[in-house]
Tab-separated table of C-alpha atoms in Angstrom:
chain	number	residue	atom	x	y	z
R	24	UNK	CA	39.183	18.462	46.389
R	25	UNK	CA	38.052	18.461	42.797
R	26	UNK	CA	39.312	16.411	39.880
R	27	UNK	CA	41.313	18.305	37.323
R	28	UNK	CA	40.013	18.603	33.754
R	29	UNK	CA	42.417	15.775	32.590
R	30	UNK	CA	41.150	13.551	35.471
R	31	UNK	CA	37.529	14.344	34.546
R	32	UNK	CA	38.261	13.492	30.978
R	33	UNK	CA	39.621	10.147	31.998
R	34	UNK	CA	36.601	9.424	34.147
R	35	UNK	CA	34.349	10.480	31.214
R	36	UNK	CA	36.272	8.142	28.950
R	37	UNK	CA	35.793	5.289	31.368
R	38	UNK	CA	32.012	5.993	31.543
R	39	UNK	CA	31.804	5.906	27.744
R	40	UNK	CA	33.609	2.536	27.715
R	41	UNK	CA	31.289	1.114	30.431
R	42	UNK	CA	28.366	2.455	28.519
R	43	UNK	CA	29.555	0.746	25.310
R	44	UNK	CA	29.991	-2.521	27.246
R	45	UNK	CA	26.522	-2.262	28.805
R	46	UNK	CA	24.954	-1.591	25.387
R	47	UNK	CA	26.851	-4.465	23.787
R	48	UNK	CA	25.780	-6.900	26.500
R	49	UNK	CA	22.252	-5.776	26.233
R	50	UNK	CA	22.370	-6.401	22.513
R	51	UNK	CA	23.540	-10.055	22.861
R	52	UNK	CA	21.241	-10.839	25.809
R	53	UNK	CA	18.173	-9.326	24.192
R	54	UNK	CA	16.630	-12.700	23.193
R	55	UNK	CA	17.168	-12.237	19.487
R	56	UNK	CA	18.701	-14.927	17.366
R	57	UNK	CA	22.168	-13.617	16.915
R	58	UNK	CA	24.960	-15.188	14.894
R	59	UNK	CA	27.622	-16.899	17.147
R	60	UNK	CA	30.411	-14.826	15.560
R	61	UNK	CA	28.499	-11.575	16.471
R	62	UNK	CA	28.235	-12.649	20.064
R	63	UNK	CA	31.954	-13.536	20.262
R	64	UNK	CA	32.813	-10.175	18.685
R	65	UNK	CA	30.553	-8.293	21.149
R	66	UNK	CA	32.005	-10.136	24.115
R	67	UNK	CA	35.534	-9.483	22.981
R	68	UNK	CA	34.875	-5.816	22.501
R	69	UNK	CA	33.186	-5.610	25.831
R	70	UNK	CA	36.318	-7.048	27.433
R	71	UNK	CA	38.504	-4.580	25.683
R	72	UNK	CA	36.288	-1.611	26.604
R	73	UNK	CA	36.318	-2.681	30.302
R	74	UNK	CA	40.083	-3.012	30.256
R	75	UNK	CA	40.377	0.481	28.843
R	76	UNK	CA	37.949	1.896	31.360
R	77	UNK	CA	39.991	0.132	34.106
R	78	UNK	CA	43.234	1.642	32.896
R	79	UNK	CA	41.789	5.163	32.926
R	80	UNK	CA	40.398	4.841	36.348
R	81	UNK	CA	43.684	3.520	37.689
R	82	UNK	CA	45.412	6.548	36.251
R	83	UNK	CA	42.962	8.881	37.894
R	84	UNK	CA	43.362	7.024	41.189
R	85	UNK	CA	47.165	7.340	40.998
R	86	UNK	CA	46.983	11.073	40.199
R	87	UNK	CA	44.648	11.733	43.126
R	88	UNK	CA	46.945	9.775	45.461
R	89	UNK	CA	49.897	11.817	44.324
R	90	UNK	CA	48.039	15.016	44.991
R	91	UNK	CA	47.411	13.802	48.478
R	92	UNK	CA	51.092	13.258	49.102
R	93	UNK	CA	51.959	16.806	48.124
């Protein structure tokens, strides 16, 4: 079984969100003196990006499950 183009797009979107989270966390943990507000902003955006990645992956999972039932 292969993922459809729509499913692949959702997985790609999730990967981009995870990458953005990774980069943001690297930025705030890099040992530089960063403003507290920038840290809060980066953490909040990381949480949002992970939630979006999670939603996309759940959508793909459900679509693959539906295909298995057919």
